[in-house]
Amino acid sequence: MKIEQIYTGCLAQGAYYITSNNEAIIIDPLRETKPYLERLERDGVTLKYIFETHFHADFVSGHLDLSQQTGAQIVYGPNAVAEFDFISATDNQIFKVGDIAIKVLHTPGHTMESTTYLLIDENGKENAIFSGDTLFIGDVGRPDLAQKSASMTQDELAATLFQSLRSKIMTLPDDVLVYPAHGAGSACGKNMSKETVSTIGEQKLNNYALRANMTESEFITEVTDGLLPPPAYFGMNVAMNKKGSQSFENVLNKGMKPIDVLDFELLVEENNALILDTRNSGDFSKGYIPQSINIGISGDFAPWVGSMIGNVDQAIILVTEIGKEEETVTRLSRVGFDNLMGFLNGGFQAWQNAGFEMDTIHRITAEQFASEAKTDSHKILDIRRDGEYEAEHVDEAYSRPLANINNWIKDINPSEHFYMYCAGGYRSMIASSILQARGYRNFTEVEGGFNAIAKTNIPKTNFVCQSKL
């Protein structure tokens, strides 16, 4: 028996590839199937089942393509309803794979079809669970996403999750391994660990939601406290996972179409396309095509695209670093942005060489910021998350998280200048590009963000460890 966790950092997502005696299963696969097919061929095994823990909201699964390419059957837990053929497993149902078995543990709460898969090894020992978004390392799945489809409130879903954890998960032996679908950085929970594997015993000791003697009321209060609104694209990804989507190969072929610089503007106008520039913040600030939105490929790219653009049907034309085109298209497809029309052939350099109009962002160093900004007389916006802001920030800075930019942008006075920073410059450049695309130019962005600002002598609040907030 072999268990391989295939972890994708951009999405903080874990898929699982498991083999036993010439047969294999894959749990929660990403959209591009090539890596899985290569493993199957390398190991000389047959894919028997594709197990899905639930209908994912934060990425588009590769279950349909993988099933069509291998003949493997797709398995969901109880309550799943989809527009394609799949096995609707029953609670406690056993699936044989080589010399091992997979037992279905229905664990509703995050969603009503949420299911944990218990691996029983060749010796009959309960070895590991693949817990999806039911149980994370240090956290549990948020219970607010499925309210509409389940016709339940988030408190009712949280109560359901409480019972699932107590009756199905915490009753397992302490040495059973825990393999979750996500780790730190995912919006599917609020306080996940950077660790991507644990045990039931460790989670009973360290996971607040599995605390001994915790009441259902306490669980509901603590699990629902501090939940941020889900990213706009989540509901659309759920619909794609239920209905099916076009193949990854089709999306890749369309997205990899080179667009000549002379045709670029006309194509943007004819299709009302958004120009997505995925270069790093430093290069973008020095010059970019007017009206472009910058979301760098080097950061948490796909989730920020999903949060900032929202509508997965939006037509998009790419400006990337040379050689990054395929990676960009692949990562966009993972979160359902399939309406990709191609990329600027030759990148921004081609645009610049053609002598076309370009724009810039007013960016200064942290040292310049510290010398010219007076916290008692200049407006300063901190666009990091609330927890980051509460831990430590520039004195008198206002908290304006990037995720909420559509709410606070309307309160900006165009005639009043302000400074803006994030942690390292990635998010503040996203905000800068959005602001300028909407006509706001009355700001200065700080290079290096708070990481650089913290090294200057500008007044700051006292640091508070975020884990204690």
Short mmCIF file of C-alpha atoms in Angstrom, two decimals, residues 145-447:
data_model
loop_
_atom_site.label_atom_id
_atom_site.label_comp_id
_atom_site.label_asym_id
_atom_site.label_seq_id
_atom_site.Cartn_x
_atom_site.Cartn_y
_atom_site.Cartn_z
CA LEU A 145 -21.24 27.79 2.72
CA ALA A 146 -24.06 25.30 2.17
CA GLN A 147 -26.90 27.20 3.86
CA LYS A 148 -28.89 27.80 0.69
CA SER A 149 -28.64 24.30 -0.79
CA ALA A 150 -29.23 22.65 2.57
CA SER A 151 -32.08 24.98 3.56
CA MET A 152 -30.40 25.33 6.95
CA THR A 153 -28.82 28.15 8.92
CA GLN A 154 -25.10 28.18 9.62
CA ASP A 155 -25.86 27.37 13.26
CA GLU A 156 -27.88 24.33 12.22
CA LEU A 157 -25.06 23.20 9.94
CA ALA A 158 -22.55 23.78 12.74
CA ALA A 159 -24.66 21.61 15.07
CA THR A 160 -24.71 18.91 12.39
CA LEU A 161 -20.92 19.15 12.06
CA PHE A 162 -20.56 18.86 15.84
CA GLN A 163 -22.47 15.58 15.83
CA SER A 164 -20.49 14.26 12.83
CA LEU A 165 -17.18 14.93 14.54
CA ARG A 166 -18.26 13.42 17.84
CA SER A 167 -19.94 10.31 16.44
CA LYS A 168 -17.81 9.49 13.41
CA ILE A 169 -14.35 11.03 13.83
CA MET A 170 -13.50 11.27 17.52
CA THR A 171 -14.53 7.64 18.12
CA LEU A 172 -11.68 6.41 15.89
CA PRO A 173 -8.39 5.17 17.42
CA ASP A 174 -5.94 7.92 18.37
CA ASP A 175 -3.24 6.63 16.01
CA VAL A 176 -5.40 6.96 12.88
CA LEU A 177 -3.75 9.42 10.50
CA VAL A 178 -5.67 12.54 9.41
CA TYR A 179 -5.27 13.71 5.83
CA PRO A 180 -7.37 16.86 5.20
CA ALA A 181 -8.29 18.53 1.91
CA HIS A 182 -6.74 21.88 2.88
CA GLY A 183 -4.10 23.59 4.98
CA ALA A 184 -3.23 27.14 6.03
CA GLY A 185 -4.20 29.72 3.42
CA SER A 186 -7.47 28.15 2.33
CA ALA A 187 -10.71 30.11 2.71
CA CYS A 188 -12.57 26.87 3.58
CA GLY A 189 -11.61 27.30 7.25
CA LYS A 190 -10.37 30.13 9.42
CA ASN A 191 -7.44 28.88 11.51
CA MET A 192 -5.82 25.93 9.76
CA SER A 193 -2.34 24.72 10.59
CA LYS A 194 0.54 24.76 8.12
CA GLU A 195 0.89 21.05 8.85
CA THR A 196 -0.83 18.82 6.30
CA VAL A 197 -1.05 15.55 8.24
CA SER A 198 -1.75 14.65 11.87
CA THR A 199 -3.46 11.96 13.94
CA ILE A 200 -6.82 11.73 15.65
CA GLY A 201 -5.07 11.79 19.04
CA GLU A 202 -3.09 14.93 18.22
CA GLN A 203 -6.22 16.68 17.04
CA LYS A 204 -8.11 15.78 20.20
CA LEU A 205 -5.33 17.48 22.14
CA ASN A 206 -4.69 20.50 19.92
CA ASN A 207 -7.75 21.25 17.81
CA TYR A 208 -10.07 23.68 19.61
CA ALA A 209 -13.13 22.19 17.89
CA LEU A 210 -12.38 18.69 19.22
CA ARG A 211 -11.94 19.83 22.80
CA ALA A 212 -13.03 17.31 25.42
CA ASN A 213 -16.30 18.13 27.18
CA MET A 214 -17.10 20.86 24.66
CA THR A 215 -20.83 21.47 24.43
CA GLU A 216 -22.72 21.80 21.17
CA SER A 217 -23.54 25.40 22.02
CA GLU A 218 -19.87 26.23 22.65
CA PHE A 219 -18.91 24.54 19.39
CA ILE A 220 -21.45 26.55 17.38
CA THR A 221 -20.29 29.81 18.91
CA GLU A 222 -16.58 29.17 18.39
CA VAL A 223 -16.80 27.68 14.89
CA THR A 224 -18.98 30.48 13.53
CA ASP A 225 -17.14 33.33 15.26
CA GLY A 226 -15.03 35.48 12.93
CA LEU A 227 -16.07 33.86 9.65
CA LEU A 228 -15.29 36.15 6.73
CA PRO A 229 -17.64 36.29 3.73
CA PRO A 230 -16.75 33.54 1.24
CA PRO A 231 -15.00 34.59 -1.99
CA ALA A 232 -17.37 35.48 -4.81
CA TYR A 233 -16.36 32.58 -7.04
CA PHE A 234 -17.17 29.81 -4.53
CA GLY A 235 -20.78 29.29 -5.60
CA MET A 236 -19.80 29.17 -9.26
CA ASN A 237 -17.18 26.49 -8.62
CA VAL A 238 -19.75 24.38 -6.74
CA ALA A 239 -22.09 24.63 -9.75
CA MET A 240 -19.29 23.58 -12.12
CA ASN A 241 -18.45 20.59 -9.93
CA LYS A 242 -22.10 19.51 -9.89
CA LYS A 243 -22.90 20.11 -13.55
CA GLY A 244 -19.56 19.35 -15.15
CA SER A 245 -17.30 21.68 -17.10
CA GLN A 246 -15.39 21.73 -20.35
CA SER A 247 -12.21 19.71 -20.44
CA PHE A 248 -8.98 21.16 -19.14
CA GLU A 249 -7.39 20.57 -22.56
CA ASN A 250 -9.98 22.85 -24.21
CA VAL A 251 -9.33 25.61 -21.70
CA LEU A 252 -5.58 25.25 -22.15
CA ASN A 253 -5.80 25.37 -25.94
CA LYS A 254 -7.85 28.58 -25.88
CA GLY A 255 -5.74 30.25 -23.21
CA MET A 256 -2.50 29.46 -25.03
CA LYS A 257 -3.48 31.46 -28.12
CA PRO A 258 -0.83 34.17 -28.77
CA ILE A 259 -2.30 37.62 -29.52
CA ASP A 260 -0.30 40.04 -31.62
CA VAL A 261 0.25 43.44 -30.04
CA LEU A 262 -1.50 45.15 -32.99
CA ASP A 263 -4.66 43.08 -32.42
CA PHE A 264 -4.66 43.32 -28.65
CA GLU A 265 -6.75 46.46 -28.02
CA LEU A 266 -9.41 45.56 -30.59
CA LEU A 267 -9.83 42.10 -29.08
CA VAL A 268 -10.19 43.59 -25.60
CA GLU A 269 -12.84 46.06 -26.78
CA GLU A 270 -14.84 43.60 -28.89
CA ASN A 271 -15.11 41.08 -26.06
CA ASN A 272 -15.28 43.48 -23.10
CA ALA A 273 -12.30 41.53 -21.83
CA LEU A 274 -10.40 42.14 -18.62
CA ILE A 275 -6.63 42.51 -18.98
CA LEU A 276 -5.01 40.39 -16.27
CA ASP A 277 -1.32 41.17 -15.78
CA THR A 278 0.38 38.44 -13.77
CA ARG A 279 3.89 39.92 -13.53
CA ASN A 280 5.45 40.74 -10.17
CA SER A 281 4.44 43.94 -8.42
CA GLY A 282 7.76 45.68 -9.02
CA ASP A 283 7.67 45.23 -12.79
CA PHE A 284 3.99 46.11 -12.97
CA SER A 285 4.43 49.36 -11.02
CA LYS A 286 7.04 50.61 -13.52
CA GLY A 287 4.80 50.13 -16.53
CA TYR A 288 1.62 48.37 -17.60
CA ILE A 289 -1.19 48.49 -20.15
CA PRO A 290 -3.83 50.99 -18.93
CA GLN A 291 -6.85 49.40 -17.21
CA SER A 292 -4.94 46.19 -16.44
CA ILE A 293 -5.47 44.40 -13.14
CA ASN A 294 -2.32 43.04 -11.51
CA ILE A 295 -2.48 39.73 -9.64
CA GLY A 296 1.00 38.22 -9.55
CA ILE A 297 1.52 34.58 -10.45
CA SER A 298 4.11 34.28 -7.67
CA GLY A 299 1.61 34.74 -4.82
CA ASP A 300 -1.75 33.22 -3.85
CA PHE A 301 -2.75 33.79 -7.44
CA ALA A 302 -5.83 31.67 -8.10
CA PRO A 303 -7.70 32.49 -4.85
CA TRP A 304 -7.10 36.23 -5.34
CA VAL A 305 -8.29 36.03 -8.94
CA GLY A 306 -11.41 34.30 -7.67
CA SER A 307 -11.95 36.91 -4.98
CA MET A 308 -11.20 40.02 -7.02
CA ILE A 309 -12.72 39.10 -10.39
CA GLY A 310 -15.46 36.88 -8.99
CA ASN A 311 -17.35 36.04 -12.17
CA VAL A 312 -15.77 32.95 -13.72
CA ASP A 313 -17.45 33.78 -17.05
CA GLN A 314 -15.53 37.05 -17.41
CA ALA A 315 -13.53 37.18 -20.66
CA ILE A 316 -9.83 37.51 -19.81
CA ILE A 317 -6.74 38.32 -21.87
CA LEU A 318 -3.39 37.67 -20.21
CA VAL A 319 -0.16 39.60 -19.91
CA THR A 320 2.45 37.31 -18.38
CA GLU A 321 6.17 36.92 -18.01
CA ILE A 322 7.61 35.15 -21.04
CA GLY A 323 7.38 31.39 -20.41
CA LYS A 324 4.70 31.66 -17.71
CA GLU A 325 1.72 31.44 -20.06
CA GLU A 326 0.84 27.76 -19.53
CA GLU A 327 1.26 27.94 -15.76
CA THR A 328 -1.04 30.97 -15.67
CA VAL A 329 -3.76 29.30 -17.75
CA THR A 330 -3.52 26.12 -15.67
CA ARG A 331 -3.88 27.94 -12.39
CA LEU A 332 -6.81 30.00 -13.64
CA SER A 333 -8.58 26.86 -14.84
CA ARG A 334 -8.31 25.35 -11.37
CA VAL A 335 -10.73 27.96 -10.07
CA GLY A 336 -13.03 27.89 -13.08
CA PHE A 337 -11.88 30.88 -15.13
CA ASP A 338 -12.32 29.20 -18.51
CA ASN A 339 -13.15 32.20 -20.71
CA LEU A 340 -9.50 32.85 -21.55
CA MET A 341 -8.95 34.43 -24.96
CA GLY A 342 -5.17 34.18 -25.10
CA PHE A 343 -2.05 36.08 -24.08
CA LEU A 344 -0.11 39.08 -25.35
CA ASN A 345 2.59 37.63 -27.59
CA GLY A 346 5.94 38.94 -26.44
CA GLY A 347 4.56 40.15 -23.12
CA PHE A 348 4.55 43.73 -21.92
CA GLN A 349 7.88 44.33 -23.66
CA ALA A 350 6.12 43.95 -27.00
CA TRP A 351 3.59 46.58 -25.98
CA GLN A 352 6.34 48.92 -24.85
CA ASN A 353 8.39 48.36 -28.00
CA ALA A 354 5.36 49.24 -30.12
CA GLY A 355 5.27 52.65 -28.45
CA PHE A 356 1.74 52.28 -27.12
CA GLU A 357 0.40 54.19 -24.09
CA MET A 358 1.39 52.80 -20.72
CA ASP A 359 0.59 53.58 -17.10
CA THR A 360 2.55 53.40 -13.83
CA ILE A 361 1.87 53.13 -10.09
CA HIS A 362 3.25 55.73 -7.68
CA ARG A 363 5.35 53.49 -5.43
CA ILE A 364 7.84 54.54 -2.75
CA THR A 365 10.17 52.62 -0.43
CA ALA A 366 9.40 52.01 3.23
CA GLU A 367 12.19 54.45 4.15
CA GLN A 368 10.59 57.18 2.03
CA PHE A 369 7.26 56.42 3.62
CA ALA A 370 8.72 56.69 7.12
CA SER A 371 10.36 60.04 6.33
CA GLU A 372 7.42 61.75 4.62
CA ALA A 373 4.30 60.25 6.22
CA LYS A 374 3.09 61.76 9.48
CA THR A 375 0.73 59.39 11.25
CA ASP A 376 -1.11 62.27 12.88
CA SER A 377 -1.83 64.15 9.65
CA HIS A 378 -1.68 61.75 6.70
CA LYS A 379 -4.29 59.13 5.87
CA ILE A 380 -2.83 55.60 5.79
CA LEU A 381 -4.66 52.45 4.68
CA ASP A 382 -3.59 48.98 5.84
CA ILE A 383 -5.14 46.45 3.43
CA ARG A 384 -4.05 43.28 5.21
CA ARG A 385 -6.50 40.91 6.90
CA ASP A 386 -8.06 41.99 10.21
CA GLY A 387 -5.87 39.57 12.19
CA GLU A 388 -2.67 40.95 10.66
CA TYR A 389 -3.78 44.49 11.37
CA GLU A 390 -4.69 43.70 14.97
CA ALA A 391 -1.32 42.05 15.56
CA GLU A 392 0.60 45.21 14.68
CA HIS A 393 0.15 48.16 12.34
CA VAL A 394 1.29 51.70 11.64
CA ASP A 395 -0.08 54.13 14.21
CA GLU A 396 -3.38 55.68 13.14
CA ALA A 397 -3.62 53.51 10.00
CA TYR A 398 -7.11 52.50 8.93
CA SER A 399 -7.91 48.81 8.41
CA ARG A 400 -9.23 48.28 4.88
CA PRO A 401 -8.77 44.61 3.90
CA LEU A 402 -8.24 43.98 0.20
CA ALA A 403 -11.01 41.39 0.16
CA ASN A 404 -13.49 44.19 0.99
CA ILE A 405 -12.24 46.72 -1.57
CA ASN A 406 -15.59 46.90 -3.36
CA ASN A 407 -17.13 48.11 -0.11
CA TRP A 408 -14.56 50.70 0.98
CA ILE A 409 -13.56 52.06 -2.43
CA LYS A 410 -16.75 54.12 -2.60
CA ASP A 411 -15.75 55.96 0.60
CA ILE A 412 -12.51 57.27 -0.88
CA ASN A 413 -12.35 61.04 -1.34
CA PRO A 414 -10.65 61.53 -4.75
CA SER A 415 -9.18 64.84 -3.61
CA GLU A 416 -7.59 63.43 -0.44
CA HIS A 417 -4.21 61.71 -0.74
CA PHE A 418 -3.51 58.49 1.16
CA TYR A 419 -0.71 55.95 1.62
CA MET A 420 -1.41 52.23 1.27
CA TYR A 421 0.45 49.09 2.30
CA CYS A 422 -0.06 45.35 2.79
CA ALA A 423 2.41 42.78 4.17
CA GLY A 424 4.92 42.64 1.33
CA GLY A 425 3.55 44.55 -1.66
CA TYR A 426 1.59 41.78 -3.40
CA ARG A 427 -1.90 42.73 -2.23
CA SER A 428 -1.30 46.49 -2.28
CA MET A 429 -0.39 46.26 -5.99
CA ILE A 430 -3.63 44.38 -6.65
CA ALA A 431 -5.47 47.20 -4.89
CA SER A 432 -3.46 49.86 -6.73
CA SER A 433 -4.33 48.42 -10.13
CA ILE A 434 -8.02 48.21 -9.22
CA LEU A 435 -8.06 51.77 -7.88
CA GLN A 436 -6.42 53.22 -10.97
CA ALA A 437 -8.64 51.19 -13.30
CA ARG A 438 -11.59 52.89 -11.56
CA GLY A 439 -10.12 56.37 -11.84
CA TYR A 440 -8.49 56.86 -8.42
CA ARG A 441 -4.93 58.21 -8.57
CA ASN A 442 -4.69 60.02 -5.25
CA PHE A 443 -2.56 57.45 -3.41
CA THR A 444 0.98 56.22 -2.86
CA GLU A 445 1.74 52.51 -2.50
CA VAL A 446 4.54 51.35 -0.20
CA GLU A 447 7.04 48.86 -1.63
#
